[in-house]
PDB file of C-alpha atoms in Angstrom:
ATOM      1  CA  LEU A  23     -43.756  47.279 -16.979  1.00  0.00           C
ATOM      2  CA  LYS A  24     -43.505  48.045 -20.475  1.00  0.00           C
ATOM      3  CA  ASN A  25     -40.023  49.971 -20.345  1.00  0.00           C
ATOM      4  CA  TRP A  26     -38.657  47.273 -17.836  1.00  0.00           C
ATOM      5  CA  SER A  27     -39.574  44.786 -20.523  1.00  0.00           C
ATOM      6  CA  LYS A  28     -37.530  46.658 -23.231  1.00  0.00           C
ATOM      7  CA  ALA A  29     -34.513  47.429 -20.683  1.00  0.00           C
ATOM      8  CA  VAL A  30     -34.319  43.536 -20.169  1.00  0.00           C
ATOM      9  CA  SER A  31     -34.660  42.794 -23.998  1.00  0.00           C
ATOM     10  CA  PHE A  32     -31.901  45.599 -24.574  1.00  0.00           C
ATOM     11  CA  TYR A  33     -29.668  43.975 -22.050  1.00  0.00           C
ATOM     12  CA  GLN A  34     -30.290  40.657 -23.258  1.00  0.00           C
ATOM     13  CA  THR A  35     -29.421  42.002 -26.760  1.00  0.00           C
ATOM     14  CA  ALA A  36     -26.153  43.544 -25.606  1.00  0.00           C
ATOM     15  CA  ILE A  37     -25.161  40.156 -24.057  1.00  0.00           C
ATOM     16  CA  LYS A  38     -25.703  38.295 -27.061  1.00  0.00           C
ATOM     17  CA  LEU A  39     -23.671  40.629 -29.403  1.00  0.00           C
ATOM     18  CA  GLY A  40     -21.241  41.972 -26.757  1.00  0.00           C
ATOM     19  CA  GLY A  41     -20.200  38.772 -25.264  1.00  0.00           C
ATOM     20  CA  GLU A  42     -20.428  38.115 -21.524  1.00  0.00           C
ATOM     21  CA  LYS A  43     -19.555  40.928 -19.516  1.00  0.00           C
ATOM     22  CA  ALA A  44     -20.332  41.369 -15.833  1.00  0.00           C
ATOM     23  CA  GLU A  45     -21.663  44.670 -16.051  1.00  0.00           C
ATOM     24  CA  TYR A  46     -24.386  43.761 -18.644  1.00  0.00           C
ATOM     25  CA  TYR A  47     -25.374  40.958 -16.192  1.00  0.00           C
ATOM     26  CA  LEU A  48     -25.315  43.324 -13.068  1.00  0.00           C
ATOM     27  CA  ALA A  49     -27.496  45.710 -14.905  1.00  0.00           C
ATOM     28  CA  LEU A  50     -30.108  42.755 -15.797  1.00  0.00           C
ATOM     29  CA  ALA A  51     -30.025  41.813 -12.292  1.00  0.00           C
ATOM     30  CA  GLU A  52     -30.706  45.178 -11.127  1.00  0.00           C
ATOM     31  CA  ILE A  53     -33.887  45.224 -13.224  1.00  0.00           C
ATOM     32  CA  PHE A  54     -35.112  42.060 -12.347  1.00  0.00           C
ATOM     33  CA  THR A  55     -34.612  43.314  -8.513  1.00  0.00           C
ATOM     34  CA  GLN A  56     -36.652  45.950  -9.168  1.00  0.00           C
ATOM     35  CA  GLN A  57     -39.193  43.820 -10.961  1.00  0.00           C
ATOM     36  CA  ARG A  58     -39.324  41.738  -8.056  1.00  0.00           C
ATOM     37  CA  VAL A  59     -38.459  38.783 -10.410  1.00  0.00           C
ATOM     38  CA  TYR A  60     -35.903  37.449  -7.585  1.00  0.00           C
ATOM     39  CA  GLU A  61     -34.901  33.933  -8.944  1.00  0.00           C
ATOM     40  CA  LYS A  62     -33.854  35.876 -12.152  1.00  0.00           C
ATOM     41  CA  ALA A  63     -32.282  38.492 -10.407  1.00  0.00           C
ATOM     42  CA  GLU A  64     -30.003  35.914  -8.375  1.00  0.00           C
ATOM     43  CA  GLN A  65     -29.047  33.974 -11.632  1.00  0.00           C
ATOM     44  CA  SER A  66     -27.696  37.536 -13.071  1.00  0.00           C
ATOM     45  CA  TYR A  67     -26.292  38.366  -9.900  1.00  0.00           C
ATOM     46  CA  LEU A  68     -24.466  34.891  -9.602  1.00  0.00           C
ATOM     47  CA  LYS A  69     -23.403  35.117 -13.639  1.00  0.00           C
ATOM     48  CA  ALA A  70     -21.867  38.680 -13.092  1.00  0.00           C
ATOM     49  CA  LEU A  71     -20.125  36.962 -10.017  1.00  0.00           C
ATOM     50  CA  GLU A  72     -18.481  34.226 -12.284  1.00  0.00           C
ATOM     51  CA  LEU A  73     -17.087  37.021 -14.795  1.00  0.00           C
ATOM     52  CA  ARG A  74     -16.015  39.213 -11.866  1.00  0.00           C
ATOM     53  CA  PRO A  75     -15.631  37.428  -8.607  1.00  0.00           C
ATOM     54  CA  ASP A  76     -13.668  40.639  -7.215  1.00  0.00           C
ATOM     55  CA  ALA A  77     -16.513  42.906  -7.855  1.00  0.00           C
ATOM     56  CA  LEU A  78     -17.426  44.413  -4.550  1.00  0.00           C
ATOM     57  CA  GLU A  79     -20.478  46.222  -6.160  1.00  0.00           C
ATOM     58  CA  ILE A  80     -21.814  42.729  -7.521  1.00  0.00           C
ATOM     59  CA  SER A  81     -21.311  40.933  -4.024  1.00  0.00           C
ATOM     60  CA  LEU A  82     -23.020  43.763  -2.242  1.00  0.00           C
ATOM     61  CA  SER A  83     -26.048  43.681  -4.536  1.00  0.00           C
ATOM     62  CA  LEU A  84     -26.263  39.998  -4.130  1.00  0.00           C
ATOM     63  CA  GLY A  85     -25.942  40.021  -0.481  1.00  0.00           C
ATOM     64  CA  LYS A  86     -28.908  42.559  -0.118  1.00  0.00           C
ATOM     65  CA  LEU A  87     -30.926  40.673  -2.506  1.00  0.00           C
ATOM     66  CA  TYR A  88     -30.479  37.418  -0.271  1.00  0.00           C
ATOM     67  CA  ARG A  89     -30.770  39.632   2.756  1.00  0.00           C
ATOM     68  CA  SER A  90     -34.293  40.836   1.503  1.00  0.00           C
ATOM     69  CA  GLN A  91     -35.143  36.928   0.975  1.00  0.00           C
ATOM     70  CA  GLY A  92     -34.081  36.190   4.742  1.00  0.00           C
ATOM     71  CA  ASN A  93     -31.392  33.877   3.104  1.00  0.00           C
ATOM     72  CA  LEU A  94     -28.778  34.884   5.728  1.00  0.00           C
ATOM     73  CA  ALA A  95     -26.861  31.789   4.838  1.00  0.00           C
ATOM     74  CA  GLY A  96     -26.543  32.735   1.102  1.00  0.00           C
ATOM     75  CA  GLU A  97     -25.451  36.292   2.389  1.00  0.00           C
ATOM     76  CA  GLU A  98     -23.082  35.029   4.336  1.00  0.00           C
ATOM     77  CA  LYS A  99     -21.471  33.309   1.896  1.00  0.00           C
ATOM     78  CA  ILE A 100     -21.167  35.816  -0.597  1.00  0.00           C
ATOM     79  CA  TYR A 101     -19.939  38.088   1.964  1.00  0.00           C
ATOM     80  CA  ARG A 102     -17.229  35.796   2.852  1.00  0.00           C
ATOM     81  CA  GLN A 103     -15.935  35.308  -0.757  1.00  0.00           C
ATOM     82  CA  ALA A 104     -16.004  38.951  -1.119  1.00  0.00           C
ATOM     83  CA  LEU A 105     -13.577  39.291   1.912  1.00  0.00           C
ATOM     84  CA  LYS A 106     -11.018  36.981   0.052  1.00  0.00           C
ATOM     85  CA  TYR A 107     -10.783  39.796  -2.668  1.00  0.00           C
ATOM     86  CA  HIS A 108     -11.308  42.693  -0.323  1.00  0.00           C
ATOM     87  CA  PRO A 109      -9.552  41.845   3.019  1.00  0.00           C
ATOM     88  CA  ARG A 110      -9.285  45.654   4.086  1.00  0.00           C
ATOM     89  CA  ASN A 111     -12.959  46.317   3.472  1.00  0.00           C
ATOM     90  CA  ALA A 112     -14.379  47.616   6.801  1.00  0.00           C
ATOM     91  CA  GLU A 113     -17.923  47.640   5.701  1.00  0.00           C
ATOM     92  CA  LEU A 114     -18.059  44.023   4.438  1.00  0.00           C
ATOM     93  CA  ARG A 115     -16.802  42.974   7.914  1.00  0.00           C
ATOM     94  CA  VAL A 116     -19.708  45.023   9.262  1.00  0.00           C
ATOM     95  CA  TYR A 117     -22.156  43.268   7.293  1.00  0.00           C
ATOM     96  CA  LEU A 118     -20.997  39.921   7.719  1.00  0.00           C
ATOM     97  CA  GLY A 119     -21.080  40.786  11.567  1.00  0.00           C
ATOM     98  CA  ASP A 120     -24.491  42.008  11.442  1.00  0.00           C
ATOM     99  CA  ILE A 121     -25.446  38.699   9.794  1.00  0.00           C
ATOM    100  CA  LEU A 122     -23.707  36.664  12.415  1.00  0.00           C
ATOM    101  CA  PHE A 123     -25.226  38.548  15.131  1.00  0.00           C
ATOM    102  CA  ALA A 124     -28.593  37.964  13.756  1.00  0.00           C
ATOM    103  CA  GLN A 125     -27.772  34.259  13.718  1.00  0.00           C
ATOM    104  CA  GLY A 126     -26.912  34.424  17.245  1.00  0.00           C
ATOM    105  CA  LYS A 127     -22.992  34.108  16.677  1.00  0.00           C
ATOM    106  CA  LEU A 128     -21.868  36.555  18.927  1.00  0.00           C
ATOM    107  CA  LYS A 129     -18.342  36.217  19.449  1.00  0.00           C
ATOM    108  CA  GLU A 130     -17.448  35.819  15.792  1.00  0.00           C
ATOM    109  CA  ALA A 131     -19.627  38.720  15.011  1.00  0.00           C
ATOM    110  CA  GLU A 132     -17.603  40.684  17.930  1.00  0.00           C
ATOM    111  CA  LYS A 133     -14.448  39.627  16.234  1.00  0.00           C
ATOM    112  CA  LEU A 134     -15.401  41.056  12.755  1.00  0.00           C
ATOM    113  CA  LEU A 135     -16.705  44.353  14.212  1.00  0.00           C
ATOM    114  CA  ARG A 136     -13.955  44.934  15.936  1.00  0.00           C
ATOM    115  CA  GLN A 137     -11.716  44.229  12.692  1.00  0.00           C
ATOM    116  CA  ALA A 138     -13.853  46.600  11.071  1.00  0.00           C
ATOM    117  CA  LEU A 139     -12.909  49.321  13.515  1.00  0.00           C
ATOM    118  CA  GLN A 140      -9.200  48.311  13.457  1.00  0.00           C
ATOM    119  CA  ILE A 141      -9.594  49.216   9.588  1.00  0.00           C
ATOM    120  CA  GLU A 142     -11.768  52.375   9.895  1.00  0.00           C
ATOM    121  CA  PRO A 143     -12.145  53.758  13.305  1.00  0.00           C
ATOM    122  CA  ARG A 144     -14.491  56.367  12.490  1.00  0.00           C
ATOM    123  CA  LEU A 145     -16.901  53.709  10.771  1.00  0.00           C
ATOM    124  CA  TYR A 146     -19.978  54.723  12.821  1.00  0.00           C
ATOM    125  CA  ILE A 147     -22.019  51.813  11.933  1.00  0.00           C
ATOM    126  CA  SER A 148     -19.332  49.573  13.260  1.00  0.00           C
ATOM    127  CA  ARG A 149     -19.717  51.025  16.551  1.00  0.00           C
ATOM    128  CA  ILE A 150     -23.555  50.966  16.874  1.00  0.00           C
ATOM    129  CA  LYS A 151     -23.269  47.106  15.640  1.00  0.00           C
ATOM    130  CA  LEU A 152     -20.749  46.489  17.956  1.00  0.00           C
ATOM    131  CA  ALA A 153     -22.659  47.908  21.079  1.00  0.00           C
ATOM    132  CA  GLU A 154     -25.606  45.918  19.906  1.00  0.00           C
ATOM    133  CA  VAL A 155     -23.423  42.573  20.236  1.00  0.00           C
ATOM    134  CA  LEU A 156     -21.781  43.627  23.358  1.00  0.00           C
ATOM    135  CA  GLY A 157     -25.240  44.593  25.017  1.00  0.00           C
ATOM    136  CA  LYS A 158     -26.815  41.328  24.028  1.00  0.00           C
ATOM    137  CA  GLN A 159     -23.676  39.521  26.041  1.00  0.00           C
ATOM    138  CA  LYS A 160     -25.092  41.945  28.731  1.00  0.00           C
ATOM    139  CA  ARG A 161     -21.483  43.573  28.511  1.00  0.00           C
ATOM    140  CA  TRP A 162     -23.245  46.882  29.176  1.00  0.00           C
ATOM    141  CA  LYS A 163     -19.940  49.065  30.029  1.00  0.00           C
ATOM    142  CA  GLU A 164     -18.219  48.157  27.074  1.00  0.00           C
ATOM    143  CA  SER A 165     -21.404  48.569  24.994  1.00  0.00           C
ATOM    144  CA  ILE A 166     -21.740  52.062  26.471  1.00  0.00           C
ATOM    145  CA  LYS A 167     -18.240  53.088  25.737  1.00  0.00           C
ATOM    146  CA  GLU A 168     -18.842  52.154  21.933  1.00  0.00           C
ATOM    147  CA  LEU A 169     -21.948  54.347  21.875  1.00  0.00           C
ATOM    148  CA  GLU A 170     -20.239  57.190  23.718  1.00  0.00           C
ATOM    149  CA  ILE A 171     -17.369  57.175  20.876  1.00  0.00           C
ATOM    150  CA  ALA A 172     -20.144  57.003  17.999  1.00  0.00           C
ATOM    151  CA  THR A 173     -21.758  60.056  19.758  1.00  0.00           C
ATOM    152  CA  LYS A 174     -18.168  61.997  19.673  1.00  0.00           C
ATOM    153  CA  TYR A 175     -17.889  60.884  15.707  1.00  0.00           C
ATOM    154  CA  PHE A 176     -21.661  61.703  14.531  1.00  0.00           C
ATOM    155  CA  PRO A 177     -23.186  63.930  17.629  1.00  0.00           C
ATOM    156  CA  GLN A 178     -26.227  64.601  15.345  1.00  0.00           C
ATOM    157  CA  ASP A 179     -27.143  60.941  14.576  1.00  0.00           C
ATOM    158  CA  PRO A 180     -29.831  59.744  16.887  1.00  0.00           C
ATOM    159  CA  ARG A 181     -29.189  56.056  16.710  1.00  0.00           C
ATOM    160  CA  ALA A 182     -26.420  56.105  19.342  1.00  0.00           C
ATOM    161  CA  TYR A 183     -28.381  57.942  21.905  1.00  0.00           C
ATOM    162  CA  PHE A 184     -31.246  55.846  21.360  1.00  0.00           C
ATOM    163  CA  PHE A 185     -29.422  52.910  21.958  1.00  0.00           C
ATOM    164  CA  LEU A 186     -27.932  54.534  25.092  1.00  0.00           C
ATOM    165  CA  GLY A 187     -31.123  55.081  26.427  1.00  0.00           C
ATOM    166  CA  ARG A 188     -31.971  51.660  25.837  1.00  0.00           C
ATOM    167  CA  LEU A 189     -29.039  50.193  27.842  1.00  0.00           C
ATOM    168  CA  TYR A 190     -29.309  52.425  30.863  1.00  0.00           C
ATOM    169  CA  ALA A 191     -33.447  51.372  30.980  1.00  0.00           C
ATOM    170  CA  ARG A 192     -32.263  47.742  30.698  1.00  0.00           C
ATOM    171  CA  GLN A 193     -29.947  48.285  33.592  1.00  0.00           C
ATOM    172  CA  GLY A 194     -32.537  49.990  35.807  1.00  0.00           C
ATOM    173  CA  ASN A 195     -31.006  51.042  39.119  1.00  0.00           C
ATOM    174  CA  ARG A 196     -28.328  48.348  38.802  1.00  0.00           C
ATOM    175  CA  GLU A 197     -24.715  49.889  38.643  1.00  0.00           C
ATOM    176  CA  LYS A 198     -22.577  47.860  36.427  1.00  0.00           C
TER     177      LYS A 198
END
């Protein structure tokens, strides 16, 4: 705790002496996050984003903080803003799709996940998340297809196999 307090003090001094730089606020936010002082962490991330609204690292970090606090609306807002600066970033679309999935907005989640796959077809997690969205809609064949593709790209990762097992178990004896 003593070293963190020193780190905070030094970062605050850097801000006072060196002007307002996004990297200083980001470092401060990371310390506050580690200390679980979430309100100050959020304030520091927001200040960093104000200074560098195009900084993907800051947006992702703030989004993760919001997720850890159960603030899906805040996380969604940050990722939507980041997409304005990074429209070709597939991972942002996956994160946003995951949030929308958690909110029950399945069609919008599916759209974003498919866009992520258009940008980066080999992005494994896009296929896993898309399969979850399709499965939730009981679109079994499409879900299975995405998971089978995922196993081809990453045959050593157990998640796709687990979800395939789950889908087949849910279907039981049905052939759809």
